[in-house]
mmCIF file of C-alpha atoms and ligand atoms in Angstrom:
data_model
loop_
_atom_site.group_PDB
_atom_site.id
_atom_site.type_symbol
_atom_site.label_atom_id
_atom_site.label_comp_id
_atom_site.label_asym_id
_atom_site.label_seq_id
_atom_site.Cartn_x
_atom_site.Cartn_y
_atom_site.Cartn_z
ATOM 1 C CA UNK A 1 64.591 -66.079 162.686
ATOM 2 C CA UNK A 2 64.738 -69.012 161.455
ATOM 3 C CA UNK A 3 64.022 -72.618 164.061
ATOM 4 C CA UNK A 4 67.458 -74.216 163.908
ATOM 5 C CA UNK A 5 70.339 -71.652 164.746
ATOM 6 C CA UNK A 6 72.138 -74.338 166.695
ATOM 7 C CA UNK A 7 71.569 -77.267 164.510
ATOM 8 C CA UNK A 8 74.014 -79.969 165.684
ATOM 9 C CA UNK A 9 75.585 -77.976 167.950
ATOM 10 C CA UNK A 10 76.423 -79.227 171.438
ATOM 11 C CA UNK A 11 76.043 -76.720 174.207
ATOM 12 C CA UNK A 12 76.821 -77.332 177.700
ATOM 13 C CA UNK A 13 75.221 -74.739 180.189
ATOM 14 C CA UNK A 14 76.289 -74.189 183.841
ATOM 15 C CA UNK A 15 73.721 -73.413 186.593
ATOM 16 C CA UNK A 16 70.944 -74.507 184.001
ATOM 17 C CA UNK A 17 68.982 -76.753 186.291
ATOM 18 C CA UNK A 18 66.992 -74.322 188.473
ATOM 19 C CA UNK A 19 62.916 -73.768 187.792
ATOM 20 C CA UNK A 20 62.703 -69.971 186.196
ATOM 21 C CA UNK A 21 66.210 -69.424 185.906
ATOM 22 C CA UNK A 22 68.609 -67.939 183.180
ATOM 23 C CA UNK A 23 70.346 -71.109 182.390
ATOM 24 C CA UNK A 24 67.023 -73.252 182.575
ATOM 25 C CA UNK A 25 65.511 -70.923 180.005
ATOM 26 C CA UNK A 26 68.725 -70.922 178.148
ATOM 27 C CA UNK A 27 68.807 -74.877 178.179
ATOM 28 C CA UNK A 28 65.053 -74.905 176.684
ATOM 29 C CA UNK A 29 65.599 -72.299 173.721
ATOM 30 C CA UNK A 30 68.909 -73.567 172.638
ATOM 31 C CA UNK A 31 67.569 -77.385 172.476
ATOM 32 C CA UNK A 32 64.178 -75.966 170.566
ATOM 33 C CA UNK A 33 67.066 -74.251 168.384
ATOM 34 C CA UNK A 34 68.229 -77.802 167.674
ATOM 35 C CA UNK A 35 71.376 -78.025 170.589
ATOM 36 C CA UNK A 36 72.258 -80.833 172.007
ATOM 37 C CA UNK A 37 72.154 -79.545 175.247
ATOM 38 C CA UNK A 38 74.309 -80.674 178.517
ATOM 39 C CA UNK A 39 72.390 -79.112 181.861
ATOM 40 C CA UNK A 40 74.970 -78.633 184.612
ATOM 41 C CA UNK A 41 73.993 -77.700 188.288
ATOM 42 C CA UNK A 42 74.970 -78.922 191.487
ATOM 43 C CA UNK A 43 73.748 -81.979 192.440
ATOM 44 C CA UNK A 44 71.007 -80.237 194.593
ATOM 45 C CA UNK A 45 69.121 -78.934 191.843
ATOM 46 C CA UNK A 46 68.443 -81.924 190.221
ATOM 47 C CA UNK A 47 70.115 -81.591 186.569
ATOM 48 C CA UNK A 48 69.236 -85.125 185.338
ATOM 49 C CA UNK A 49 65.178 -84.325 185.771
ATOM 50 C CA UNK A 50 65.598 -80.846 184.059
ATOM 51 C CA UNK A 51 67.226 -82.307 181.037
ATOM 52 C CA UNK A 52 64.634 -84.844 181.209
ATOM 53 C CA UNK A 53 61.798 -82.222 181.343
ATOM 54 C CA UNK A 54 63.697 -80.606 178.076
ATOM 55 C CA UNK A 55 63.781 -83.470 176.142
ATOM 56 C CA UNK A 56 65.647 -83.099 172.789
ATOM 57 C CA UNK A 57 68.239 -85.790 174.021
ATOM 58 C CA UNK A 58 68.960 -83.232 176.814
ATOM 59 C CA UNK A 59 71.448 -84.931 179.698
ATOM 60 C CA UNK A 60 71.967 -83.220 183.117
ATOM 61 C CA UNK A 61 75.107 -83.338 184.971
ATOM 62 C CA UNK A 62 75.801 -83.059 188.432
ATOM 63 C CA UNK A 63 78.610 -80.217 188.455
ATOM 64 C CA UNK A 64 80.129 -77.651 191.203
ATOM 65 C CA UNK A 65 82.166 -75.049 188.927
ATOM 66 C CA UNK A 66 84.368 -74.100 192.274
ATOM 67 C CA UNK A 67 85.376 -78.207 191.727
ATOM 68 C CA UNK A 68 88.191 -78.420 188.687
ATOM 69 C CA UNK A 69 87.832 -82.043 188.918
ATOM 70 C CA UNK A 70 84.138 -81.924 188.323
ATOM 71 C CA UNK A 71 84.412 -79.259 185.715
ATOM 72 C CA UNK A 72 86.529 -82.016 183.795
ATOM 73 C CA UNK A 73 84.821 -84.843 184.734
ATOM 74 C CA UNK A 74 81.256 -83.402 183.446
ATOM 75 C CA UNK A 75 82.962 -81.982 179.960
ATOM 76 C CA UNK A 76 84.663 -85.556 179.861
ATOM 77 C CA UNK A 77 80.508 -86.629 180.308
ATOM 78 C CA UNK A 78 79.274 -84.329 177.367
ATOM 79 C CA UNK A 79 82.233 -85.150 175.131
ATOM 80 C CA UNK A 80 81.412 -89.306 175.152
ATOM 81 C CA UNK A 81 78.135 -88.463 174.554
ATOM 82 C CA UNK A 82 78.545 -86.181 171.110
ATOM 83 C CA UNK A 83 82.105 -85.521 171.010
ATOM 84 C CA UNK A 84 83.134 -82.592 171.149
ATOM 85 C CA UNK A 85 81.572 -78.933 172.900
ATOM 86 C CA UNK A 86 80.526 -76.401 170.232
ATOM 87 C CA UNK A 87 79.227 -73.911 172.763
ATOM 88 C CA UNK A 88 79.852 -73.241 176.898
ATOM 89 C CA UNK A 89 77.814 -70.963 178.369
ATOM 90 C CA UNK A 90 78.984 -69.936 182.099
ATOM 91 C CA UNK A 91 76.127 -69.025 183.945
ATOM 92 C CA UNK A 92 76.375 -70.543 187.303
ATOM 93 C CA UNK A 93 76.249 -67.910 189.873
ATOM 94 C CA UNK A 94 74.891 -66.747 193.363
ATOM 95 C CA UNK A 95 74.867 -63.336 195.293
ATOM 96 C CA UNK A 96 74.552 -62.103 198.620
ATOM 97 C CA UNK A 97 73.354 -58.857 199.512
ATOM 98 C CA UNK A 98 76.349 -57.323 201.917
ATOM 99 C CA UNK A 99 77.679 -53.869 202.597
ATOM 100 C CA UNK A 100 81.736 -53.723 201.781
ATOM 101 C CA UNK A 101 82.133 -54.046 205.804
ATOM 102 C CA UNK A 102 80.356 -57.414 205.876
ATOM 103 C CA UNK A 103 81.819 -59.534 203.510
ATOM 104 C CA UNK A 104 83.828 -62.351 204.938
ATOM 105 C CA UNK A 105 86.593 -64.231 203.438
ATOM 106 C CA UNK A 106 84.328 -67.300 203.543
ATOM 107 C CA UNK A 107 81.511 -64.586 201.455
ATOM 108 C CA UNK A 108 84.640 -63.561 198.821
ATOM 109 C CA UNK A 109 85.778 -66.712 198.059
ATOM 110 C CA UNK A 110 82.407 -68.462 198.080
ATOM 111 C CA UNK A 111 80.821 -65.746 195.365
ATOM 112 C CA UNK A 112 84.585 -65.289 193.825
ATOM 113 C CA UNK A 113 84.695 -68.851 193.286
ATOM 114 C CA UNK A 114 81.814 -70.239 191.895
ATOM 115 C CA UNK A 115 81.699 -66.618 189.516
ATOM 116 C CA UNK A 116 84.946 -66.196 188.351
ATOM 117 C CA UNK A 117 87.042 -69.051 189.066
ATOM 118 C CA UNK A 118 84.183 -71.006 188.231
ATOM 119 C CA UNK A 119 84.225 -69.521 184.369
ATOM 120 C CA UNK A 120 87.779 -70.044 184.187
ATOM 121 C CA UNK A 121 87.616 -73.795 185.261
ATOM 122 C CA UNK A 122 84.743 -74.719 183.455
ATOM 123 C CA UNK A 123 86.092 -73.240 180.250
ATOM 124 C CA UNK A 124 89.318 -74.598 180.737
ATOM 125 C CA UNK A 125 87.978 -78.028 180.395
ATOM 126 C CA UNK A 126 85.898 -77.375 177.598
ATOM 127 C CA UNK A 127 88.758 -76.055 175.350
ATOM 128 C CA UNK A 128 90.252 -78.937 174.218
ATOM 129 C CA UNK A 129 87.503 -80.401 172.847
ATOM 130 C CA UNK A 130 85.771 -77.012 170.844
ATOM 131 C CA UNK A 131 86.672 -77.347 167.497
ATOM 132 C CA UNK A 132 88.795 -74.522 165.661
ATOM 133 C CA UNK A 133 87.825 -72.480 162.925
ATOM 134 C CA UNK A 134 83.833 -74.149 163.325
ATOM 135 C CA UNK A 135 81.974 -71.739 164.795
ATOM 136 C CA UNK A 136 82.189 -72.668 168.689
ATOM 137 C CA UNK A 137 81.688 -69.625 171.222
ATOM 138 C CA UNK A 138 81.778 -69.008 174.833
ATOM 139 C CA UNK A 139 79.280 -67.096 176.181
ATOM 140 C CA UNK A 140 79.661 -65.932 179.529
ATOM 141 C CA UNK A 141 76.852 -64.153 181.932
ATOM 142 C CA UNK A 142 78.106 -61.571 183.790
ATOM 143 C CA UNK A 143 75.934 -58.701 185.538
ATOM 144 C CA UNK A 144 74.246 -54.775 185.458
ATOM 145 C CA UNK A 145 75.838 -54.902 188.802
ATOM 146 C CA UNK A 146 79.343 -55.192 187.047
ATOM 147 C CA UNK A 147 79.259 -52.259 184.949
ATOM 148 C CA UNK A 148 77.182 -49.744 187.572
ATOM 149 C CA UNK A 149 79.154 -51.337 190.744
ATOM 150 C CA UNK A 150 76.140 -53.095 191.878
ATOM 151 C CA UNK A 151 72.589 -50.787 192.952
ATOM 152 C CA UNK A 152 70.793 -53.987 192.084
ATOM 153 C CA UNK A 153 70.985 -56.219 194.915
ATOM 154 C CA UNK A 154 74.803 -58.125 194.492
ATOM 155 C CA UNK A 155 77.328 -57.034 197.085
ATOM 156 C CA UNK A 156 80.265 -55.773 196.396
ATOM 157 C CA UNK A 157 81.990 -59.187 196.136
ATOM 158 C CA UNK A 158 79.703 -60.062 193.152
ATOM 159 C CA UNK A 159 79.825 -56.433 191.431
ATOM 160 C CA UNK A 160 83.958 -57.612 191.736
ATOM 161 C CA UNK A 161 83.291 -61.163 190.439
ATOM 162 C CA UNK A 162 81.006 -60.224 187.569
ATOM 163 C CA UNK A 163 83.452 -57.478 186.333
ATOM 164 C CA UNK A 164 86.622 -59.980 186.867
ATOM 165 C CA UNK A 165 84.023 -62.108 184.263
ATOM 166 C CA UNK A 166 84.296 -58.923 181.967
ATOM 167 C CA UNK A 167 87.942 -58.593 181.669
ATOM 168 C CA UNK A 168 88.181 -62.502 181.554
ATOM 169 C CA UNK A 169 85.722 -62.608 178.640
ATOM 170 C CA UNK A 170 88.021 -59.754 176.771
ATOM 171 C CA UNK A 171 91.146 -61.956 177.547
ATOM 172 C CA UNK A 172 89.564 -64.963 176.230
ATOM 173 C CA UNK A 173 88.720 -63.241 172.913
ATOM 174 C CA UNK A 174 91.967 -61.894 172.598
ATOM 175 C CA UNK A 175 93.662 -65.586 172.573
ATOM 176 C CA UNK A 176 91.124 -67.718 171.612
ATOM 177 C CA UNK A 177 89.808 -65.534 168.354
ATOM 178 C CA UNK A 178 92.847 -66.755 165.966
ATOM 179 C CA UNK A 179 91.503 -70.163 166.570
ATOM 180 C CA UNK A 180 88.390 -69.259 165.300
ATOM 181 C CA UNK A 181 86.203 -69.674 168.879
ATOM 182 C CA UNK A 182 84.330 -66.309 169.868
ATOM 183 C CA UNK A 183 83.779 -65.404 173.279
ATOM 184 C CA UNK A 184 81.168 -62.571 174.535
ATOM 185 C CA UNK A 185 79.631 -61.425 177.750
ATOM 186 C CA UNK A 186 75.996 -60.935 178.153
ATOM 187 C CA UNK A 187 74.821 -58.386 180.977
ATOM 188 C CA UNK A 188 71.555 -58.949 182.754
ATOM 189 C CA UNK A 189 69.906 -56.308 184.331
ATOM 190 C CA UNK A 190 66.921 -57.249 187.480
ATOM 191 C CA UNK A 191 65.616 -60.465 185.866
ATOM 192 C CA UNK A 192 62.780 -62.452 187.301
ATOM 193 C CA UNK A 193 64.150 -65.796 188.826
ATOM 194 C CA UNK A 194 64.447 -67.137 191.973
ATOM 195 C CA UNK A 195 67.753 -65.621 192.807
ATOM 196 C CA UNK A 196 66.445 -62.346 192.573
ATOM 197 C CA UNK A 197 63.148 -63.263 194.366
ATOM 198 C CA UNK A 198 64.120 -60.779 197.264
ATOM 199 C CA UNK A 199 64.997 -57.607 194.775
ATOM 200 C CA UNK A 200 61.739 -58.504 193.176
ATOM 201 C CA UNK A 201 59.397 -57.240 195.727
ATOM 202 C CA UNK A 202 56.534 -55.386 194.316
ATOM 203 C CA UNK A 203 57.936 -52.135 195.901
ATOM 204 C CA UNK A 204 61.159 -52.956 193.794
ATOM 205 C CA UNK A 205 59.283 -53.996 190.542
ATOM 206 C CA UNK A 206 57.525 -51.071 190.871
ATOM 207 C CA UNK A 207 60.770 -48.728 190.892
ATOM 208 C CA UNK A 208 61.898 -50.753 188.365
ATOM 209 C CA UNK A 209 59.188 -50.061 185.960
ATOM 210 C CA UNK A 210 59.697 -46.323 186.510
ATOM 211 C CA UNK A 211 63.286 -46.645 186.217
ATOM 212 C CA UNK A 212 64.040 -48.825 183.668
ATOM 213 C CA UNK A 213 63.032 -47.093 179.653
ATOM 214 C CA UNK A 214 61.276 -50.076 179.233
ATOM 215 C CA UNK A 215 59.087 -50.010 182.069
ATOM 216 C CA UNK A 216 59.669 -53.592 183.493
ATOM 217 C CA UNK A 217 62.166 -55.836 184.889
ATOM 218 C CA UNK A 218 63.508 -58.821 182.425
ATOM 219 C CA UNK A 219 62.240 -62.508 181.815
ATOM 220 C CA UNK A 220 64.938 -65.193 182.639
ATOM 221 C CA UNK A 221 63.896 -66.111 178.140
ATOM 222 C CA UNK A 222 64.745 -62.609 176.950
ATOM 223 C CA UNK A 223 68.530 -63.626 178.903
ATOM 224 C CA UNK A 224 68.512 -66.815 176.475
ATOM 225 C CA UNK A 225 67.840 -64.878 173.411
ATOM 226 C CA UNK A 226 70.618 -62.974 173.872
ATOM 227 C CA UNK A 227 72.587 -65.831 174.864
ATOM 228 C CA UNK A 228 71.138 -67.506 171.947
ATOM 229 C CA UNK A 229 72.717 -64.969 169.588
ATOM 230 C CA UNK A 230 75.945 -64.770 170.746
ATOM 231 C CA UNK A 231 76.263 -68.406 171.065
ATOM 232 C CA UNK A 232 75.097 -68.448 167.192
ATOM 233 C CA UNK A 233 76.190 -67.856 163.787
ATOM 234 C CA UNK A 234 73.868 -65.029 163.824
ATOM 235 C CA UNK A 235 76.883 -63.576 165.687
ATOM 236 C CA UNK A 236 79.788 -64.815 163.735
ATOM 237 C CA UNK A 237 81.783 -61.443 163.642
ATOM 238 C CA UNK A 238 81.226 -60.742 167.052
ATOM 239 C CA UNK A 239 83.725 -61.154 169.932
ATOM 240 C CA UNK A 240 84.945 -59.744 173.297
ATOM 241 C CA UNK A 241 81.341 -57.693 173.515
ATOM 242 C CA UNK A 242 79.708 -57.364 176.425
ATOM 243 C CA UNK A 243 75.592 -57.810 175.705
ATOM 244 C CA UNK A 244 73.376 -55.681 177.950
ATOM 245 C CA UNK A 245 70.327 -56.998 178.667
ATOM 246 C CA UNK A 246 68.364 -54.493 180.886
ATOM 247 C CA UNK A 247 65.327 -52.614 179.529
ATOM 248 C CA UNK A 248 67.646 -49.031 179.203
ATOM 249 C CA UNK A 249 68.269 -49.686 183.123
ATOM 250 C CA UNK A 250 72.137 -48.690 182.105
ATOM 251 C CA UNK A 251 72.822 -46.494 178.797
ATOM 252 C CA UNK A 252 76.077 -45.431 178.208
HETATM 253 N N1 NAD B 301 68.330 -62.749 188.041
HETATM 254 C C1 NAD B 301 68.930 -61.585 187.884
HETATM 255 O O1 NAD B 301 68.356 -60.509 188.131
HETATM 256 C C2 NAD B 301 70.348 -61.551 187.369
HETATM 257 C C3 NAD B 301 70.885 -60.317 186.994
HETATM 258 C C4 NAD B 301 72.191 -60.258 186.509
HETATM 259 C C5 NAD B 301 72.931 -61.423 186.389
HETATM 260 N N2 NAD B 301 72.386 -62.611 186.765
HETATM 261 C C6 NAD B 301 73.242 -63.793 186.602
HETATM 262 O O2 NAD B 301 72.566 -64.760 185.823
HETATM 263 C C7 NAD B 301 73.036 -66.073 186.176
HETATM 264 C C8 NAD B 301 71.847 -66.947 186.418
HETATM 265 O O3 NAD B 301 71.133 -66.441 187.523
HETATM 266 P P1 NAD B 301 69.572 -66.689 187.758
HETATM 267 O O4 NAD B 301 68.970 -65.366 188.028
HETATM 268 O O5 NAD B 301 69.022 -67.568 186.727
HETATM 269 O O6 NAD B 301 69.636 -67.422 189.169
HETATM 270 P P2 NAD B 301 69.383 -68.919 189.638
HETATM 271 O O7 NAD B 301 69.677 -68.934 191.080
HETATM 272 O O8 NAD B 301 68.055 -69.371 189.151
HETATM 273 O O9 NAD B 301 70.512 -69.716 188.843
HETATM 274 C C9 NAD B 301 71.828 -69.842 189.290
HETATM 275 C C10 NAD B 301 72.213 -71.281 189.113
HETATM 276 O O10 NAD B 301 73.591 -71.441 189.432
HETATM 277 C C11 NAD B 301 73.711 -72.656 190.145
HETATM 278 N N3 NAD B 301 74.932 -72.684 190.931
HETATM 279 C C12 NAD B 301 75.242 -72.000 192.056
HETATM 280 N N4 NAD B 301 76.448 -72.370 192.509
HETATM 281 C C13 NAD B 301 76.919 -73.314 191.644
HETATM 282 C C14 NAD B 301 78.107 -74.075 191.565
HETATM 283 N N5 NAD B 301 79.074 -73.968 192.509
HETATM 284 N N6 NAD B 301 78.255 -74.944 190.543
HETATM 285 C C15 NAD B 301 77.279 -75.082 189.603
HETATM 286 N N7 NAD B 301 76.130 -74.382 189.624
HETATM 287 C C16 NAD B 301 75.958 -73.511 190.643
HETATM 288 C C17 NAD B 301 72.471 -72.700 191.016
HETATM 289 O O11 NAD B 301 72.243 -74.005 191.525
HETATM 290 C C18 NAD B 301 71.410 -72.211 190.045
HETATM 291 O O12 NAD B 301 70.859 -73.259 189.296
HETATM 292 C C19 NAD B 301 73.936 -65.876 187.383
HETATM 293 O O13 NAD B 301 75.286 -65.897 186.981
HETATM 294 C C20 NAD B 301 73.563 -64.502 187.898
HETATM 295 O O14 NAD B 301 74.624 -63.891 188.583
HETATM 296 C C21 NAD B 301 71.127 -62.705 187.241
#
């Protein structure tokens, strides 16, 4: 492979600011890759000291994907900076473990919103400003739990959310492929961050190791390779895919 497969690119990651998560490890390999890289997270998680810790001319951004406003307003951020987005990766994303009976409106909309609508917001600020017919892709990060209706530890809500983030990455091929911008899925299986912390019990990585071909649940950096490819040229004549991710957990 060779070291710069996002030379001068500018990426701008959602839910990238957490320690050991998907978008974290995403932010690192696509600014080692060259990226100029825009961490966004909710203000919580500290964004502006992750970029920092990246380095590479990294920036962090205080952004809630469930805010259109904010969505803007932290694209608007990115684009003064290098002017324009050549890559969006939507990975901003939460779960709660519920039976059908138990989710709440409040649950639906709160996992709904920051999964899907979140995706669709985000991106929709980011459009204007990715350049046609250059290369620019959206890569979005959906879920194992979308294609096997959950069994790993999202409830029903996110098994809906993450497939809605399927059919939305499909749609978004469709339109957006005349003008030359790709958009793929990529499709974790268990991965080892914090958000999975309570599906990652030894009892569970245990099962996991017998169930999964691979013997072993994922690392949050084998996530960004495969982000890393789809977001690449290495991927130029791929769109509308979905990626799995997941050791053999889901063969079909
Ligand atoms: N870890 C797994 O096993 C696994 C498996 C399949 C899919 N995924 C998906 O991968 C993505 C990353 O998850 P992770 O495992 O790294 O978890 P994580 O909890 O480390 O990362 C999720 C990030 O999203 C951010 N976030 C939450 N709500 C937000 C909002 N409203 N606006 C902006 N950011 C928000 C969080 O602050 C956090 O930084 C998620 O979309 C998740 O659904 C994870």
């Amino acid at each position: 492979m060779t070291s710069s497969l996002l030379e001068n690119r500018v990426a701008v990651i959602s839910g990238a600011a957490r320690a050991r998560g998907i978008g974290l490890a995403t932010a690192e390999l696509f600014a080692r890759q060259g990226a100029r890289v825009a961490i966004l997270d909710l203000e919580a998680e500290a964004p502006e000291a992750a970029a920092a810790k990246i380095g590479c001319g990294a920036i962090g951004l205080a952004c809630d994907v469930t805010d259109p406003e904010a969505c803007t307003a932290a694209i608007e951020r990115a684009v003064a900076e290098w002017g324009q987005v050549d890559v969006l990766v939507n990975n901003a994303g939460l779960t709660q473990r519920r039976r059908l009976a138990e989710v709440t409106a409040d649950d639906y909309e709160l996992v709904t919103g920051v999964i899907l609508k979140g995706t669709m917001q985000l991106t929709q600020a980011a459009l204007p400003h990715m350049p046609r017919q250059a290369g620019a892709a959206i890569v979005n990060v959906a879920s194992l739990s979308a294609l096997q209706g959950g069994g790993v530890f999202g409830g029903p809500h996110y098994c809906a959310a993450k497939a809605g983030v399927l059919g939305l990455t499909r749609a978004m091929a469709r339109e957006l492929g005349p003008e030359g911008i790709r958009a793929n899925a990529v499709a974790p299986g268990l991965t080892l961050t914090d958000f999975s912390r309570g599906a990652n019990s030894d009892e569970n990585k245990h099962a996991a190791a017998k169930a999964y071909p691979l013997g072993r649940v994922g690392r949050p950096s084998e996530i960004a390779q495969a982000c890393l490819f789809l977001a690449s040229e290495m991927s130029s004549y791929v769109t509308g895919i979905t990626l799995d991710v997941n050791g053999g957990a889901y063969i079909h």
